[in-house]
mmCIF file of C-alpha atoms in Angstrom:
data_model
loop_
_atom_site.group_PDB
_atom_site.id
_atom_site.type_symbol
_atom_site.label_atom_id
_atom_site.label_comp_id
_atom_site.label_asym_id
_atom_site.label_seq_id
_atom_site.Cartn_x
_atom_site.Cartn_y
_atom_site.Cartn_z
ATOM 1 C CA MET A 557 95.579 80.394 68.620
ATOM 2 C CA ASP A 558 93.930 81.681 65.454
ATOM 3 C CA ASN A 559 91.386 83.516 66.962
ATOM 4 C CA ILE A 560 93.739 85.268 70.193
ATOM 5 C CA LEU A 561 96.058 86.473 66.683
ATOM 6 C CA ALA A 562 92.720 87.437 64.333
ATOM 7 C CA ALA A 563 91.775 89.321 67.769
ATOM 8 C CA ALA A 564 95.396 90.857 68.411
ATOM 9 C CA GLN A 565 95.336 91.848 64.548
ATOM 10 C CA THR A 566 92.534 93.791 64.304
ATOM 11 C CA ILE A 567 93.308 95.730 67.745
ATOM 12 C CA ALA A 568 96.498 96.518 66.785
ATOM 13 C CA THR A 569 95.475 97.838 63.281
ATOM 14 C CA ALA A 570 93.187 100.173 65.108
ATOM 15 C CA ARG A 571 96.025 101.064 67.148
ATOM 16 C CA ARG A 572 98.685 101.716 64.426
ATOM 17 C CA ASN A 573 95.762 103.687 62.273
ATOM 18 C CA ARG A 574 94.286 105.652 65.496
ATOM 19 C CA ALA A 575 90.884 104.200 64.678
ATOM 20 C CA PRO A 576 88.238 104.057 67.375
ATOM 21 C CA LEU A 577 87.516 100.503 67.723
ATOM 22 C CA ALA A 578 83.776 99.668 68.120
ATOM 23 C CA SER A 579 83.978 96.288 68.861
ATOM 24 C CA LEU A 580 85.616 93.039 68.176
ATOM 25 C CA PRO A 581 83.968 90.557 66.040
ATOM 26 C CA ALA A 582 81.596 87.913 68.227
ATOM 27 C CA GLU A 583 83.822 85.023 67.653
ATOM 28 C CA LEU A 584 86.759 87.097 68.148
ATOM 29 C CA VAL A 585 85.955 88.502 71.807
ATOM 30 C CA PRO A 586 87.990 87.207 75.188
ATOM 31 C CA GLY A 587 85.314 84.857 77.362
ATOM 32 C CA ASP A 588 87.304 86.083 80.018
ATOM 33 C CA GLU A 589 90.020 88.267 81.614
ATOM 34 C CA ALA A 590 92.761 85.623 81.157
ATOM 35 C CA ALA A 591 91.457 85.280 77.539
ATOM 36 C CA GLY A 592 92.142 88.747 77.471
ATOM 37 C CA TYR A 593 95.716 88.660 78.289
ATOM 38 C CA GLY A 594 96.468 86.133 76.141
ATOM 39 C CA ILE A 595 95.353 88.417 73.471
ATOM 40 C CA GLN A 596 97.032 91.289 74.966
ATOM 41 C CA ARG A 597 100.479 89.272 74.822
ATOM 42 C CA ALA A 598 100.138 88.808 71.161
ATOM 43 C CA VAL A 599 99.055 92.439 70.661
ATOM 44 C CA HIS A 600 102.752 93.404 71.868
ATOM 45 C CA ASP A 601 104.438 91.586 69.716
ATOM 46 C CA LEU A 602 102.779 93.033 66.833
ATOM 47 C CA LEU A 603 103.186 96.599 68.312
ATOM 48 C CA LEU A 604 107.002 96.032 69.325
ATOM 49 C CA PRO A 605 108.309 97.785 65.922
ATOM 50 C CA GLN A 606 106.058 100.859 66.146
ATOM 51 C CA THR A 607 105.993 101.278 70.109
ATOM 52 C CA GLY A 608 109.835 99.965 71.236
ATOM 53 C CA SER A 609 110.651 97.148 73.683
ATOM 54 C CA LEU A 610 108.409 96.608 77.091
ATOM 55 C CA VAL A 611 109.988 98.528 79.566
ATOM 56 C CA GLY A 612 107.389 97.995 82.255
ATOM 57 C CA TYR A 613 103.755 98.083 83.379
ATOM 58 C CA LYS A 614 100.668 99.933 84.233
ATOM 59 C CA ILE A 615 97.897 99.060 86.849
ATOM 60 C CA GLY A 616 94.566 100.234 86.548
ATOM 61 C CA CYS A 617 91.103 100.162 88.408
ATOM 62 C CA THR A 618 93.753 100.009 91.771
ATOM 63 C CA SER A 619 91.382 102.916 93.598
ATOM 64 C CA ALA A 620 87.964 103.173 94.697
ATOM 65 C CA VAL A 621 87.610 106.434 92.635
ATOM 66 C CA MET A 622 88.280 104.258 89.270
ATOM 67 C CA GLN A 623 86.853 101.367 90.256
ATOM 68 C CA GLN A 624 83.397 103.222 90.424
ATOM 69 C CA TYR A 625 84.490 105.234 86.933
ATOM 70 C CA LEU A 626 84.947 102.202 85.215
ATOM 71 C CA ASP A 627 82.916 99.899 86.992
ATOM 72 C CA ILE A 628 85.290 97.243 87.346
ATOM 73 C CA SER A 629 85.985 96.023 91.234
ATOM 74 C CA HIS A 630 89.566 94.929 90.878
ATOM 75 C CA PRO A 631 93.301 96.033 89.134
ATOM 76 C CA CYS A 632 93.878 94.905 85.607
ATOM 77 C CA ALA A 633 97.237 95.155 83.680
ATOM 78 C CA GLY A 634 98.633 96.738 80.682
ATOM 79 C CA GLY A 635 102.401 97.213 79.185
ATOM 80 C CA VAL A 636 104.381 100.162 79.208
ATOM 81 C CA PHE A 637 107.015 101.027 75.967
ATOM 82 C CA ALA A 638 109.854 102.651 75.643
ATOM 83 C CA LYS A 639 108.732 104.803 73.155
ATOM 84 C CA GLY A 640 105.556 105.747 75.316
ATOM 85 C CA VAL A 641 107.815 106.822 78.400
ATOM 86 C CA HIS A 642 108.808 110.633 78.350
ATOM 87 C CA ASP A 643 110.444 112.971 81.186
ATOM 88 C CA SER A 644 108.376 115.706 82.413
ATOM 89 C CA GLY A 645 108.215 118.647 80.131
ATOM 90 C CA ALA A 646 106.920 116.518 77.493
ATOM 91 C CA LYS A 647 105.080 118.371 74.479
ATOM 92 C CA LEU A 648 103.040 115.551 72.957
ATOM 93 C CA ARG A 649 100.978 115.823 70.099
ATOM 94 C CA TYR A 650 97.391 115.724 70.166
ATOM 95 C CA GLY A 651 96.153 114.145 67.309
ATOM 96 C CA ASP A 652 98.303 111.102 68.316
ATOM 97 C CA TYR A 653 95.548 109.811 70.316
ATOM 98 C CA VAL A 654 92.066 108.656 69.907
ATOM 99 C CA ARG A 655 90.994 110.202 73.125
ATOM 100 C CA VAL A 656 93.658 111.243 75.494
ATOM 101 C CA GLY A 657 93.525 111.792 78.817
ATOM 102 C CA VAL A 658 96.004 111.778 82.122
ATOM 103 C CA GLU A 659 96.012 110.116 85.687
ATOM 104 C CA CYS A 660 97.889 110.900 88.633
ATOM 105 C CA GLU A 661 100.274 108.155 89.772
ATOM 106 C CA ILE A 662 102.561 106.691 91.804
ATOM 107 C CA ALA A 663 105.342 105.434 89.436
ATOM 108 C CA MET A 664 108.326 102.715 90.652
ATOM 109 C CA ARG A 665 111.398 101.737 89.461
ATOM 110 C CA LEU A 666 112.389 98.277 90.094
ATOM 111 C CA ALA A 667 115.970 97.705 91.790
ATOM 112 C CA ARG A 668 115.912 93.393 91.240
ATOM 113 C CA ASN A 669 114.194 91.041 89.483
ATOM 114 C CA LEU A 670 111.026 89.122 90.543
ATOM 115 C CA ALA A 671 111.275 86.060 89.336
ATOM 116 C CA PRO A 672 107.952 84.077 89.556
ATOM 117 C CA SER A 673 109.604 81.104 91.150
ATOM 118 C CA GLU A 674 109.459 83.546 94.425
ATOM 119 C CA ALA A 675 105.592 83.895 94.349
ATOM 120 C CA PRO A 676 103.772 84.872 96.357
ATOM 121 C CA PHE A 677 104.826 88.088 96.654
ATOM 122 C CA THR A 678 103.553 90.597 99.862
ATOM 123 C CA ALA A 679 103.560 94.403 100.243
ATOM 124 C CA GLU A 680 106.407 94.268 102.889
ATOM 125 C CA TRP A 681 108.610 91.983 100.788
ATOM 126 C CA MET A 682 108.071 94.877 97.714
ATOM 127 C CA MET A 683 110.070 97.425 99.627
ATOM 128 C CA GLU A 684 113.153 95.891 99.005
ATOM 129 C CA ALA A 685 112.612 95.565 95.311
ATOM 130 C CA ILE A 686 112.314 98.962 94.682
ATOM 131 C CA GLU A 687 115.255 101.435 93.646
ATOM 132 C CA ALA A 688 112.889 104.826 93.125
ATOM 133 C CA TYR A 689 109.629 106.103 93.328
ATOM 134 C CA HIS A 690 109.059 108.796 90.423
ATOM 135 C CA PRO A 691 105.670 111.092 90.454
ATOM 136 C CA ALA A 692 104.158 110.198 87.313
ATOM 137 C CA ILE A 693 101.157 111.414 84.745
ATOM 138 C CA GLU A 694 99.826 108.050 83.076
ATOM 139 C CA ILE A 695 98.966 108.936 79.154
ATOM 140 C CA VAL A 696 95.781 107.201 78.634
ATOM 141 C CA ASP A 697 93.732 106.730 75.242
ATOM 142 C CA ASP A 698 89.999 106.120 74.764
ATOM 143 C CA ARG A 699 90.282 104.083 71.664
ATOM 144 C CA TYR A 700 86.926 102.939 71.210
ATOM 145 C CA VAL A 701 83.616 104.199 69.921
ATOM 146 C CA LYS A 702 82.154 103.647 73.485
ATOM 147 C CA TRP A 703 84.357 102.182 76.032
ATOM 148 C CA GLU A 704 81.313 101.059 78.440
ATOM 149 C CA THR A 705 80.553 98.580 75.919
ATOM 150 C CA MET A 706 83.334 96.778 75.537
ATOM 151 C CA GLY A 707 83.775 94.755 78.945
ATOM 152 C CA ALA A 708 86.793 94.279 80.704
ATOM 153 C CA PRO A 709 88.376 91.356 78.949
ATOM 154 C CA THR A 710 88.515 93.508 75.991
ATOM 155 C CA LEU A 711 89.824 96.574 77.984
ATOM 156 C CA VAL A 712 92.660 94.222 78.990
ATOM 157 C CA ALA A 713 93.706 92.712 75.610
ATOM 158 C CA ASP A 714 93.969 96.512 74.264
ATOM 159 C CA ASP A 715 96.325 97.212 76.971
ATOM 160 C CA PHE A 716 93.500 98.512 79.366
ATOM 161 C CA PHE A 717 93.987 102.235 77.964
ATOM 162 C CA ALA A 718 97.555 102.590 78.407
ATOM 163 C CA ALA A 719 99.347 105.261 75.989
ATOM 164 C CA GLY A 720 102.533 105.841 77.537
ATOM 165 C CA CYS A 721 103.449 108.208 80.903
ATOM 166 C CA VAL A 722 105.742 111.098 81.383
ATOM 167 C CA LEU A 723 107.906 110.640 84.599
ATOM 168 C CA GLY A 724 108.817 113.294 87.100
ATOM 169 C CA LYS A 725 112.355 113.206 89.131
ATOM 170 C CA ALA A 726 113.279 110.106 90.467
ATOM 171 C CA VAL A 727 112.937 110.141 94.494
ATOM 172 C CA GLY A 728 115.281 106.986 96.237
ATOM 173 C CA ARG A 729 112.929 104.725 98.116
ATOM 174 C CA THR A 730 115.077 105.693 101.353
ATOM 175 C CA LYS A 731 114.132 109.417 100.638
ATOM 176 C CA ALA A 732 110.677 109.141 99.666
ATOM 177 C CA PRO A 733 107.805 110.215 101.902
ATOM 178 C CA ASP A 734 105.272 108.165 103.542
ATOM 179 C CA LEU A 735 103.403 106.809 100.517
ATOM 180 C CA LEU A 736 100.279 106.260 102.646
ATOM 181 C CA THR A 737 99.690 109.836 103.487
ATOM 182 C CA VAL A 738 101.486 111.710 100.206
ATOM 183 C CA LYS A 739 98.813 113.688 98.641
ATOM 184 C CA GLY A 740 98.329 113.509 94.661
ATOM 185 C CA ARG A 741 96.626 116.744 92.685
ATOM 186 C CA ALA A 742 95.801 116.459 88.959
ATOM 187 C CA ILE A 743 96.394 120.167 87.909
ATOM 188 C CA VAL A 744 94.952 121.458 84.301
ATOM 189 C CA ASN A 745 95.761 124.883 82.939
ATOM 190 C CA GLY A 746 96.251 126.039 86.536
ATOM 191 C CA LYS A 747 92.953 124.657 87.896
ATOM 192 C CA GLU A 748 92.706 121.554 90.239
ATOM 193 C CA ALA A 749 90.794 118.552 88.634
ATOM 194 C CA GLY A 750 91.203 115.984 91.379
ATOM 195 C CA ARG A 751 93.041 114.797 93.812
ATOM 196 C CA GLY A 752 93.743 111.841 96.265
ATOM 197 C CA THR A 753 96.123 109.788 98.550
ATOM 198 C CA GLY A 754 98.790 107.073 98.352
ATOM 199 C CA ALA A 755 96.071 105.202 100.522
ATOM 200 C CA ASP A 756 93.817 105.282 97.858
ATOM 201 C CA VAL A 757 95.851 102.549 95.760
ATOM 202 C CA LEU A 758 94.813 99.012 96.907
ATOM 203 C CA ALA A 759 95.232 100.598 100.824
ATOM 204 C CA HIS A 760 99.178 101.092 99.773
ATOM 205 C CA PRO A 761 100.954 101.604 96.596
ATOM 206 C CA HIS A 762 102.964 98.417 97.626
ATOM 207 C CA ASN A 763 99.967 96.358 97.541
ATOM 208 C CA ALA A 764 99.271 97.324 93.406
ATOM 209 C CA LEU A 765 103.210 96.041 92.762
ATOM 210 C CA ALA A 766 102.763 93.026 95.099
ATOM 211 C CA TRP A 767 99.310 92.506 93.288
ATOM 212 C CA LEU A 768 101.232 92.562 89.297
ATOM 213 C CA ALA A 769 104.131 90.320 90.419
ATOM 214 C CA ASN A 770 101.471 87.454 91.420
ATOM 215 C CA HIS A 771 99.635 88.435 88.190
ATOM 216 C CA LEU A 772 102.671 88.027 86.371
ATOM 217 C CA ALA A 773 103.705 84.739 88.112
ATOM 218 C CA GLU A 774 100.586 83.082 87.571
ATOM 219 C CA GLU A 775 101.433 83.498 83.776
ATOM 220 C CA GLY A 776 105.108 82.320 83.998
ATOM 221 C CA LYS A 777 106.483 85.732 83.843
ATOM 222 C CA GLY A 778 108.326 88.164 86.037
ATOM 223 C CA LEU A 779 109.413 91.571 86.669
ATOM 224 C CA HIS A 780 112.820 92.970 85.874
ATOM 225 C CA ALA A 781 115.509 95.243 87.316
ATOM 226 C CA GLY A 782 114.816 98.623 85.835
ATOM 227 C CA GLN A 783 111.615 98.415 84.697
ATOM 228 C CA ILE A 784 108.844 101.105 85.629
ATOM 229 C CA VAL A 785 105.689 100.259 87.208
ATOM 230 C CA LEU A 786 102.358 102.711 87.511
ATOM 231 C CA THR A 787 100.610 101.596 90.506
ATOM 232 C CA GLY A 788 97.303 103.413 89.788
ATOM 233 C CA SER A 789 95.641 106.851 89.326
ATOM 234 C CA LEU A 790 94.758 108.417 92.492
ATOM 235 C CA VAL A 791 92.063 110.445 90.756
ATOM 236 C CA LYS A 792 89.732 109.778 88.102
ATOM 237 C CA THR A 793 90.554 110.306 84.805
ATOM 238 C CA VAL A 794 90.472 113.784 83.110
ATOM 239 C CA TRP A 795 90.067 113.615 79.732
ATOM 240 C CA LEU A 796 91.889 116.671 77.519
ATOM 241 C CA ASP A 797 91.264 118.983 74.957
ATOM 242 C CA ALA A 798 94.351 120.228 72.379
ATOM 243 C CA GLY A 799 96.140 122.686 73.935
ATOM 244 C CA ASP A 800 96.054 121.565 77.605
ATOM 245 C CA SER A 801 98.726 122.057 80.087
ATOM 246 C CA VAL A 802 98.798 119.494 82.875
ATOM 247 C CA LYS A 803 100.706 119.143 86.034
ATOM 248 C CA MET A 804 100.710 116.179 88.416
ATOM 249 C CA GLU A 805 101.841 117.098 91.879
ATOM 250 C CA LEU A 806 102.881 114.263 94.591
ATOM 251 C CA ASP A 807 103.456 116.018 98.182
ATOM 252 C CA GLY A 808 107.316 115.394 98.623
ATOM 253 C CA ASP A 809 108.142 113.320 95.510
ATOM 254 C CA GLY A 810 107.725 116.672 93.511
ATOM 255 C CA GLY A 811 105.579 116.608 90.098
ATOM 256 C CA SER A 812 105.528 116.213 86.462
ATOM 257 C CA GLU A 813 104.257 117.981 83.786
ATOM 258 C CA VAL A 814 102.841 117.744 79.884
ATOM 259 C CA GLN A 815 101.467 120.044 77.196
ATOM 260 C CA MET A 816 98.962 118.498 74.446
ATOM 261 C CA ASN A 817 100.260 120.702 71.134
ATOM 262 C CA ARG A 818 97.743 121.102 68.979
ATOM 263 C CA ARG A 819 100.641 120.803 66.277
ATOM 264 C CA VAL A 820 103.488 118.419 66.039
ATOM 265 C CA GLY A 821 105.804 118.581 68.938
ATOM 266 C CA LYS A 822 108.927 117.054 69.914
ATOM 267 C CA ALA A 823 108.355 115.051 72.864
ATOM 268 C CA LYS A 824 111.580 114.635 75.629
ATOM 269 C CA ARG A 825 111.624 110.880 75.629
ATOM 270 C CA ALA A 826 113.210 109.187 78.403
ATOM 271 C CA HIS A 827 116.006 106.513 78.240
ATOM 272 C CA HIS A 828 114.901 103.227 79.539
ATOM 273 C CA SER A 829 116.386 99.917 79.408
ATOM 274 C CA ALA A 830 114.498 96.911 77.416
ATOM 275 C CA GLN A 831 113.494 93.560 79.181
#
């Protein structure tokens, strides 16, 4: 337990100071992803005063393009916090991140609780649990001197690059297009930087949500009505420069936009209840 807290304190301190993390001391490096998630929970407890309440989760490595990019062949999860959730049109400060990037995602807002006692969950079962979908930009932060050397367990411990999201207008579940065929595009400064389809996300984004619900159930935890889940990027991460403007488009679901200000800007923060 002491090593878990020490590792969490090291990670949390680096995040608060926006200091690139070179590595954890050898004795604190999690031996596997289960240990990484244990540290992640301790990191959340330490960061809550700065980040606000946990309002959902992000799932990474759900598409082939991201699994190849990160050389991790399976999904990984991280937390989404109240102060990191913004409405489309947000202006965020570039200097608030170590190395900021964006990803094009389909976000889901839950209509009901998913208790661990209800596991195992399936993609078909997920349908009734979803209230609405959002076209979303996930904000990611490369908080490391060299992320390629960190290893998946340590990346998991540090929320797997999670740094927030920008949500477009909600589309009710019954009015949403077919997620298998919906096309997503990442547009940076007016130029396309990547594209993909909903089918790229574990064959269907509902599979990603089912994976998360089952993953949490194994830890005795559940998902809650009103929470947001980012299901994974349709495109390879796009790393940004100061002043960049980003638009993510999802056919039939509208889009979301964010600008990375060189100087301080006031973000349009979305209002989401804590769970």
